[in-house]
Tab-separated table of C-alpha atoms and ligand atoms in Angstrom:
chain	number	residue	atom	x	y	z
A	23	MET	CA	19.293	-23.115	1.067
A	24	ARG	CA	19.651	-19.327	0.730
A	25	PRO	CA	18.401	-17.868	3.980
A	26	ALA	CA	16.818	-14.715	2.573
A	27	ARG	CA	13.039	-14.581	3.072
A	28	ALA	CA	10.026	-12.489	3.721
A	29	LEU	CA	7.648	-13.363	6.601
A	30	ILE	CA	4.117	-12.164	6.386
A	31	ASP	CA	2.190	-12.040	9.782
A	32	LEU	CA	-1.391	-12.286	8.848
A	33	ASN	CA	-2.481	-11.543	12.486
A	34	ALA	CA	-0.782	-8.143	12.226
A	35	LEU	CA	-2.622	-7.518	9.032
A	36	ARG	CA	-5.979	-8.169	10.731
A	37	HIS	CA	-5.059	-5.919	13.597
A	38	ASN	CA	-4.203	-3.094	11.297
A	39	TYR	CA	-7.363	-3.652	9.176
A	40	HIS	CA	-9.531	-3.361	12.337
A	41	LEU	CA	-7.656	-0.252	13.325
A	42	ALA	CA	-8.660	1.478	9.938
A	43	ARG	CA	-12.290	0.713	10.714
A	44	GLU	CA	-12.093	1.621	14.380
A	45	LEU	CA	-10.452	4.909	13.766
A	46	THR	CA	-13.129	6.302	11.470
A	47	GLY	CA	-16.246	4.345	12.313
A	48	ALA	CA	-16.713	3.854	8.551
A	49	ARG	CA	-16.490	0.811	6.345
A	50	ALA	CA	-13.052	0.026	5.046
A	51	LEU	CA	-11.811	-1.503	1.863
A	52	ALA	CA	-8.567	-3.340	2.209
A	53	VAL	CA	-6.446	-2.212	-0.698
A	54	ILE	CA	-4.556	-5.280	-1.982
A	55	LYS	CA	-3.543	-4.046	-5.478
A	56	ALA	CA	-0.034	-4.921	-6.760
A	57	ASP	CA	-0.118	-8.377	-5.129
A	58	ALA	CA	-1.046	-6.623	-1.727
A	59	TYR	CA	1.980	-4.347	-1.977
A	60	GLY	CA	4.155	-7.479	-2.182
A	61	HIS	CA	2.535	-9.260	0.687
A	62	GLY	CA	0.563	-11.778	-1.513
A	63	ALA	CA	-3.024	-10.689	-2.520
A	64	VAL	CA	-4.714	-14.046	-2.219
A	65	GLN	CA	-3.234	-14.900	1.132
A	66	CYS	CA	-4.151	-11.389	2.421
A	67	ALA	CA	-7.636	-11.502	1.022
A	68	ARG	CA	-8.246	-14.918	2.581
A	69	ALA	CA	-6.896	-13.705	5.975
A	70	LEU	CA	-9.446	-10.706	5.836
A	71	GLN	CA	-12.274	-12.581	4.130
A	72	GLY	CA	-14.211	-13.199	7.284
A	73	SER	CA	-14.053	-9.487	8.422
A	74	ALA	CA	-13.346	-7.083	5.573
A	75	ASP	CA	-16.098	-4.939	3.994
A	76	GLY	CA	-14.336	-5.525	0.687
A	77	PHE	CA	-11.164	-5.222	-1.265
A	78	ALA	CA	-9.656	-2.802	-3.730
A	79	VAL	CA	-7.266	-3.620	-6.617
A	80	ALA	CA	-5.962	-1.615	-9.680
A	81	CYS	CA	-7.419	-3.585	-12.563
A	82	ILE	CA	-9.636	-6.470	-13.552
A	83	GLU	CA	-6.673	-8.945	-13.929
A	84	GLU	CA	-6.030	-8.467	-10.212
A	85	ALA	CA	-9.652	-8.884	-9.309
A	86	LEU	CA	-10.094	-12.047	-11.271
A	87	GLU	CA	-7.099	-13.588	-9.557
A	88	LEU	CA	-9.100	-13.149	-6.342
A	89	ARG	CA	-12.374	-14.401	-7.704
A	90	TYR	CA	-10.586	-17.487	-9.062
A	91	ALA	CA	-9.274	-18.009	-5.471
A	92	THR	CA	-12.785	-17.978	-4.281
A	93	VAL	CA	-12.638	-14.551	-2.708
A	94	ARG	CA	-16.310	-13.504	-2.693
A	95	LYS	CA	-16.372	-10.320	-0.931
A	96	PRO	CA	-16.859	-6.904	-2.810
A	97	ILE	CA	-13.823	-6.023	-4.950
A	98	LEU	CA	-13.488	-2.525	-6.389
A	99	LEU	CA	-11.385	-1.733	-9.517
A	100	LEU	CA	-9.735	1.498	-8.563
A	101	GLU	CA	-9.171	2.563	-12.176
A	102	GLY	CA	-12.327	1.110	-13.391
A	103	PHE	CA	-12.196	-0.507	-16.848
A	104	PHE	CA	-9.629	0.316	-19.500
A	105	GLU	CA	-11.759	-0.972	-22.335
A	106	ALA	CA	-15.581	-1.208	-22.681
A	107	ASP	CA	-15.276	-5.009	-23.172
A	108	GLU	CA	-14.263	-5.472	-19.510
A	109	LEU	CA	-17.748	-4.535	-18.376
A	110	LYS	CA	-18.912	-8.011	-19.235
A	111	LEU	CA	-16.494	-9.449	-16.787
A	112	ILE	CA	-17.333	-6.882	-14.219
A	113	ASP	CA	-20.977	-7.766	-14.542
A	114	GLN	CA	-20.267	-11.644	-14.648
A	115	HIS	CA	-17.989	-11.459	-11.528
A	116	ASP	CA	-19.911	-8.885	-9.650
A	117	LEU	CA	-17.042	-6.327	-9.308
A	118	TRP	CA	-17.432	-2.742	-8.312
A	119	CYS	CA	-15.821	-0.233	-10.507
A	120	VAL	CA	-14.541	3.392	-10.391
A	121	VAL	CA	-15.786	5.631	-13.131
A	122	HIS	CA	-13.462	8.531	-13.712
A	123	SER	CA	-14.106	9.568	-17.351
A	124	ALA	CA	-17.051	10.427	-19.534
A	125	TRP	CA	-16.310	7.623	-22.083
A	126	GLN	CA	-16.799	5.194	-19.263
A	127	ILE	CA	-20.248	6.536	-18.627
A	128	GLU	CA	-21.168	6.103	-22.357
A	129	ALA	CA	-19.836	2.597	-22.225
A	130	ILE	CA	-22.014	1.801	-19.324
A	131	GLU	CA	-25.099	3.265	-20.992
A	132	LYS	CA	-24.527	1.030	-24.020
A	133	THR	CA	-23.770	-2.209	-22.282
A	134	ARG	CA	-26.337	-4.734	-21.249
A	135	VAL	CA	-25.853	-5.930	-17.680
A	136	ASN	CA	-27.537	-8.883	-15.711
A	137	ARG	CA	-27.343	-7.032	-12.467
A	138	PRO	CA	-27.169	-3.291	-11.897
A	139	LEU	CA	-23.613	-2.185	-11.126
A	140	THR	CA	-22.004	-0.540	-8.141
A	141	VAL	CA	-20.141	2.461	-9.406
A	142	TRP	CA	-17.602	4.647	-7.428
A	143	LEU	CA	-17.838	7.961	-9.242
A	144	LYS	CA	-14.562	9.736	-8.923
A	145	LEU	CA	-14.258	13.355	-8.752
A	146	ASP	CA	-11.072	15.340	-9.455
A	147	THR	CA	-10.813	17.757	-6.503
A	148	GLY	CA	-7.493	18.960	-7.492
A	149	MET	CA	-4.945	16.156	-7.722
A	150	HIS	CA	-5.355	16.266	-11.463
A	151	ARG	CA	-4.671	12.634	-12.112
A	152	VAL	CA	-7.995	10.958	-12.835
A	153	GLY	CA	-11.521	12.024	-12.012
A	154	LEU	CA	-14.373	14.059	-13.444
A	155	HIS	CA	-14.236	17.757	-13.507
A	156	PRO	CA	-16.343	19.220	-10.669
A	157	ALA	CA	-18.491	21.071	-13.202
A	158	ALA	CA	-19.420	17.731	-14.903
A	159	TYR	CA	-19.931	15.701	-11.756
A	160	ARG	CA	-23.715	16.185	-10.973
A	161	ASP	CA	-24.505	15.493	-14.652
A	162	ALA	CA	-22.386	12.319	-14.562
A	163	TYR	CA	-24.249	11.245	-11.444
A	164	ARG	CA	-27.588	11.781	-13.019
A	165	ARG	CA	-26.686	9.964	-16.270
A	166	LEU	CA	-25.537	6.931	-14.379
A	167	MET	CA	-28.684	6.911	-12.097
A	168	ASP	CA	-30.922	7.401	-15.108
A	169	SER	CA	-29.074	4.663	-17.230
A	170	GLY	CA	-30.905	1.829	-15.532
A	171	LYS	CA	-27.512	0.069	-15.410
A	172	VAL	CA	-26.487	1.295	-11.948
A	173	ALA	CA	-27.901	0.335	-8.602
A	174	ARG	CA	-25.648	2.353	-6.389
A	175	ILE	CA	-23.115	5.110	-6.508
A	176	VAL	CA	-20.351	5.952	-3.973
A	177	LEU	CA	-18.962	9.496	-4.288
A	178	MET	CA	-15.207	9.290	-4.396
A	179	SER	CA	-12.105	11.371	-4.525
A	180	HIS	CA	-8.335	11.141	-3.697
A	181	PHE	CA	-6.038	13.379	-1.724
A	182	SER	CA	-2.690	14.471	-3.169
A	183	SER	CA	-1.180	15.476	0.178
A	184	ALA	CA	-3.058	13.663	3.022
A	185	ASP	CA	0.426	12.899	4.587
A	186	GLU	CA	1.294	16.572	4.760
A	187	PRO	CA	-0.735	18.141	7.684
A	188	ASP	CA	0.247	21.695	6.774
A	189	SER	CA	-0.562	21.399	3.190
A	190	PRO	CA	-3.394	23.729	2.090
A	191	ARG	CA	-4.312	21.181	-0.652
A	192	ASN	CA	-6.329	19.185	1.791
A	193	ASP	CA	-8.695	21.940	2.622
A	194	VAL	CA	-9.002	23.002	-1.059
A	195	GLN	CA	-9.840	19.347	-2.102
A	196	LEU	CA	-12.397	19.056	0.786
A	197	ALA	CA	-14.086	22.261	-0.134
A	198	THR	CA	-14.146	21.262	-3.881
A	199	PHE	CA	-15.615	17.901	-2.931
A	200	ALA	CA	-18.317	19.456	-0.697
A	201	GLU	CA	-19.354	21.940	-3.385
A	202	ALA	CA	-19.444	19.424	-6.308
A	203	SER	CA	-21.317	16.789	-4.248
A	204	ALA	CA	-23.788	18.977	-2.333
A	205	GLY	CA	-27.224	17.474	-2.340
A	206	LEU	CA	-26.221	14.040	-3.734
A	207	ASP	CA	-27.381	11.564	-1.190
A	208	ALA	CA	-24.761	8.805	-1.453
A	209	PRO	CA	-21.938	7.331	0.580
A	210	ILE	CA	-18.600	8.970	0.188
A	211	SER	CA	-15.067	7.706	0.049
A	212	LEU	CA	-12.108	10.030	0.334
A	213	CYS	CA	-9.465	8.698	2.580
A	214	ASN	CA	-6.332	6.581	1.896
A	215	SER	CA	-4.135	5.633	4.742
A	216	PRO	CA	-2.676	9.005	5.709
A	217	GLY	CA	-6.142	10.502	5.402
A	218	LEU	CA	-7.780	8.099	7.637
A	219	LEU	CA	-5.059	8.058	10.277
A	220	ARG	CA	-5.345	11.765	10.385
A	221	TRP	CA	-9.064	11.931	9.786
A	222	PRO	CA	-10.269	13.642	12.931
A	223	GLU	CA	-8.028	16.644	12.105
A	224	MET	CA	-9.134	16.494	8.572
A	225	ALA	CA	-12.628	17.313	9.706
A	226	LEU	CA	-14.340	15.021	7.400
A	227	ARG	CA	-17.964	14.077	7.606
A	228	GLN	CA	-17.778	10.242	7.967
A	229	ARG	CA	-20.915	8.142	8.288
A	230	PRO	CA	-21.066	4.303	9.035
A	231	ASP	CA	-21.933	3.678	5.373
A	232	ASP	CA	-19.025	5.820	4.018
A	233	TYR	CA	-15.810	4.066	3.061
A	234	VAL	CA	-12.138	4.557	3.634
A	235	ARG	CA	-9.482	2.880	1.454
A	236	ALA	CA	-6.757	1.413	3.522
A	237	GLY	CA	-3.634	0.364	1.805
A	238	LEU	CA	-0.262	0.997	3.347
A	239	MET	CA	-1.418	1.084	6.820
A	240	ILE	CA	-2.876	-2.417	6.784
A	241	TYR	CA	0.732	-3.554	6.010
A	242	GLY	CA	1.728	-1.840	9.288
A	243	ALA	CA	4.019	0.844	7.871
A	244	THR	CA	3.533	4.560	8.506
A	245	PRO	CA	2.906	6.739	5.469
A	246	PHE	CA	4.272	9.758	7.398
A	247	GLU	CA	7.767	11.186	7.527
A	248	PHE	CA	6.969	12.407	11.092
A	249	HIS	CA	5.705	10.759	14.358
A	250	GLN	CA	2.117	10.186	14.369
A	251	GLU	CA	0.251	8.747	17.289
A	252	GLN	CA	-2.305	6.629	15.423
A	253	ALA	CA	0.522	5.372	13.179
A	254	ASP	CA	2.155	4.149	16.392
A	255	ARG	CA	-0.566	1.564	16.837
A	256	LEU	CA	0.278	-0.220	13.581
A	257	GLN	CA	2.033	-3.574	13.564
A	258	PRO	CA	4.488	-4.357	10.849
A	259	VAL	CA	3.283	-7.253	8.752
A	260	MET	CA	6.351	-8.015	6.579
A	261	THR	CA	9.662	-8.978	7.950
A	262	LEU	CA	12.412	-9.209	5.444
A	263	GLU	CA	15.364	-11.226	6.930
A	264	SER	CA	18.469	-13.145	6.043
A	265	LYS	CA	21.613	-14.370	7.618
A	266	ILE	CA	25.283	-13.510	7.806
A	267	ILE	CA	27.092	-15.784	5.337
A	268	ALA	CA	30.679	-14.535	5.558
A	269	VAL	CA	32.673	-12.367	7.985
A	270	ARG	CA	35.957	-10.513	7.431
A	271	GLU	CA	38.239	-8.368	9.616
A	272	LEU	CA	39.638	-5.317	7.988
A	273	GLN	CA	42.290	-2.772	8.939
A	274	PRO	CA	41.532	0.959	8.767
A	275	GLY	CA	41.743	2.311	5.175
A	276	GLU	CA	40.315	-0.778	3.448
A	277	PRO	CA	37.463	-0.328	0.923
A	278	VAL	CA	34.280	-2.478	1.037
A	279	GLY	CA	32.232	-3.510	-1.933
A	280	TYR	CA	31.555	-2.166	-5.494
A	281	GLY	CA	33.127	1.093	-6.469
A	282	ALA	CA	35.189	1.000	-3.154
A	283	ARG	CA	32.736	3.674	-1.979
A	284	PHE	CA	33.054	2.847	1.644
A	285	VAL	CA	36.467	2.895	3.260
A	286	THR	CA	36.984	1.637	6.907
A	287	GLU	CA	38.065	4.307	9.410
A	288	ARG	CA	38.811	1.929	12.206
A	289	PRO	CA	39.535	-1.842	12.460
A	290	THR	CA	36.227	-3.167	11.105
A	291	ARG	CA	34.440	-6.459	11.242
A	292	VAL	CA	32.282	-6.777	8.234
A	293	GLY	CA	29.358	-9.196	7.886
A	294	VAL	CA	28.171	-10.229	4.464
A	295	VAL	CA	24.373	-10.800	4.239
A	296	ALA	CA	22.540	-12.829	1.668
A	297	MET	CA	20.299	-9.993	0.528
A	298	GLY	CA	20.548	-7.696	-2.437
A	299	TYR	CA	18.712	-5.500	-4.882
A	300	ALA	CA	17.512	-8.502	-6.840
A	301	ASP	CA	15.531	-9.303	-3.760
A	302	GLY	CA	14.106	-5.729	-3.711
A	303	TYR	CA	16.364	-4.264	-1.095
A	304	PRO	CA	16.866	-0.708	-2.378
A	305	ARG	CA	20.200	-0.307	-4.171
A	306	HIS	CA	20.342	3.321	-3.172
A	307	ALA	CA	20.352	2.769	0.532
A	308	PRO	CA	23.622	4.471	1.647
A	309	SER	CA	26.092	3.446	4.318
A	310	GLY	CA	24.443	4.098	7.662
A	311	THR	CA	21.029	2.756	6.742
A	312	PRO	CA	19.865	0.739	9.760
A	313	VAL	CA	19.722	-3.048	10.037
A	314	SER	CA	19.117	-5.388	12.989
A	315	VAL	CA	21.787	-8.109	13.576
A	316	GLY	CA	20.863	-10.629	16.139
A	317	GLY	CA	18.241	-8.156	17.534
A	318	ARG	CA	20.782	-5.300	17.822
A	319	ARG	CA	20.953	-2.223	15.650
A	320	SER	CA	23.759	-1.826	13.263
A	321	ARG	CA	24.256	-0.288	9.766
A	322	LEU	CA	24.837	-1.004	6.232
A	323	ILE	CA	28.244	-0.326	4.924
A	324	GLY	CA	29.312	-0.223	1.328
A	325	ARG	CA	27.117	-0.443	-1.821
A	326	VAL	CA	24.190	-2.929	-2.040
A	327	SER	CA	25.042	-5.562	-4.715
A	328	MET	CA	22.648	-7.783	-6.543
A	329	ASP	CA	22.685	-10.739	-4.145
A	330	MET	CA	24.590	-9.460	-1.090
A	331	LEU	CA	25.050	-6.540	1.052
A	332	THR	CA	27.538	-5.764	3.913
A	333	VAL	CA	26.952	-4.629	7.436
A	334	ASP	CA	29.187	-3.433	10.306
A	335	LEU	CA	29.683	-5.988	13.050
A	336	THR	CA	32.535	-4.201	14.761
A	337	ASP	CA	30.454	-3.365	17.954
A	338	LEU	CA	28.534	-6.667	17.848
A	339	PRO	CA	31.187	-9.185	18.849
A	340	GLU	CA	28.525	-11.931	19.480
A	341	ALA	CA	27.350	-11.654	15.816
A	342	GLY	CA	28.926	-14.085	13.374
A	343	LEU	CA	28.276	-16.635	10.714
A	344	GLY	CA	24.584	-17.631	10.629
A	345	THR	CA	23.393	-14.697	12.773
A	346	ARG	CA	19.934	-13.540	11.789
A	347	VAL	CA	19.672	-10.130	10.008
A	348	GLU	CA	16.545	-8.105	9.785
A	349	LEU	CA	16.382	-5.636	6.879
A	350	TRP	CA	12.920	-4.369	7.881
A	351	GLY	CA	10.188	-5.549	10.053
A	352	ARG	CA	9.409	-4.983	13.746
A	353	GLU	CA	13.035	-4.160	14.692
A	354	VAL	CA	13.643	-1.839	11.747
A	355	PRO	CA	10.643	-0.121	10.390
A	356	ALA	CA	10.417	-0.160	6.547
A	357	SER	CA	9.595	3.619	6.570
A	358	GLU	CA	13.064	4.181	8.273
A	359	VAL	CA	14.877	2.249	5.654
A	360	ALA	CA	12.835	4.012	2.825
A	361	HIS	CA	13.695	7.293	4.290
A	362	HIS	CA	17.415	6.558	4.197
A	363	ALA	CA	17.126	5.308	0.661
A	364	GLY	CA	15.218	8.266	-0.669
A	365	SER	CA	12.215	6.099	-1.146
A	366	ILE	CA	8.852	5.248	0.492
A	367	PRO	CA	7.769	2.081	2.119
A	368	TYR	CA	5.200	1.564	-0.545
A	369	GLN	CA	8.056	1.058	-3.120
A	370	LEU	CA	10.143	-1.123	-0.869
A	371	PHE	CA	7.154	-3.513	-0.403
A	372	CYS	CA	6.159	-3.467	-4.071
A	373	ASN	CA	9.719	-4.131	-5.154
A	374	LEU	CA	10.019	-7.380	-3.161
A	375	LYS	CA	11.067	-10.280	-5.401
A	376	ARG	CA	12.888	-13.501	-5.534
A	377	VAL	CA	12.764	-14.219	-1.845
A	378	PRO	CA	10.354	-16.842	-0.598
A	379	VAL	CA	7.361	-15.260	0.936
A	380	ILE	CA	6.020	-17.189	4.004
A	381	HIS	CA	2.653	-16.445	5.548
A	382	THR	CA	1.998	-17.128	9.170
A	383	GLY	CA	-1.279	-16.686	11.218
A	384	ALA	CA	-3.607	-17.848	8.507
B	23	PLP	C1	-3.653	2.753	-3.807
B	23	PLP	C2	-4.861	3.511	-3.468
B	23	PLP	C3	-5.262	3.750	-2.163
B	23	PLP	C4	-4.539	3.277	-0.971
B	23	PLP	O1	-3.479	4.151	-0.526
B	23	PLP	P1	-2.637	3.944	0.753
B	23	PLP	O2	-1.897	5.298	0.919
B	23	PLP	O3	-1.818	2.865	0.488
B	23	PLP	O4	-3.616	3.695	1.809
B	23	PLP	C5	-6.499	4.453	-1.962
B	23	PLP	N1	-7.147	4.970	-2.966
B	23	PLP	C6	-6.725	4.829	-4.255
B	23	PLP	C7	-7.597	5.549	-5.299
B	23	PLP	C8	-5.636	4.162	-4.577
B	23	PLP	O5	-5.148	4.057	-5.853
């Protein structure tokens, strides 16, 4: 059997989730959209079911998958509904939904619901993706409260630059939020992973009934390009691993792989690993990207192919056929691989495919 696989450590997932709550003292939604960033949404939800305050997904399709798998905790639709029709299912399956546009408020006003909704009312504080304009926010809040269809509103916004401590955008967004929401007595939710890992410096008001939205950090990867103390406490959840399936010895001046882009400069022992871009390993990872071979650091050499990649074994004489190779995990942080590949750990995780995904610690 092909040795490539992804191991998912659900104990690490629980550890990271609890860190999100502990850091801020607020409630935390575990963000498990996009199949839990490649980690398996149903398995991750089940692992957190006993302790999580709730979950967040992108759309109703993702929420229903969880409900059908008997996940009963609150589930928030981060983009709300795309068509008014979906409100029936939102009502029926007791989902929470983001409202970010005026047409959604009208749709709620016109819909008959069996049970009043929980709405997360999204304010555009300057990211300019989705959210209501600050000048329209109060009126939107009132209309929803007066509609008789809404039991509870959470005031919500999203940072564009929470991973950049020196960005003036964070203060601008916080000030815009404070002004637009002044006097509205409701829980708030502003922080994603970088925001909540840094929240003491972000000077946020955070009450026990407020919410943070923890995505990347519950999978144990840092969202930062720099060293960050709280992020050091995270435990990687995914280990992407495989084995060496062939070895060759090359003289100096020999090319390796497609395009002959890498040429040996010294006598080189090359290990071929059963892992490629069809598994989600980034094709753009250059020679020099770290890998761990038998527990020792080495580097990628040559271009990544669809099913295989090549690593340098020259300084690892004990490594050979069948030696375990970790592409990312506890030995090689995904954020480090992402940095080399000009990507982000979010994308590496979401791109995972073809490899068997094996959950432990359920
Ligand atoms: C995906 C998402 C998050 C989670 O972000 P992370 O950086 O992964 O923690 C939070 N809020 C919203 C609105 C999102 O879409």
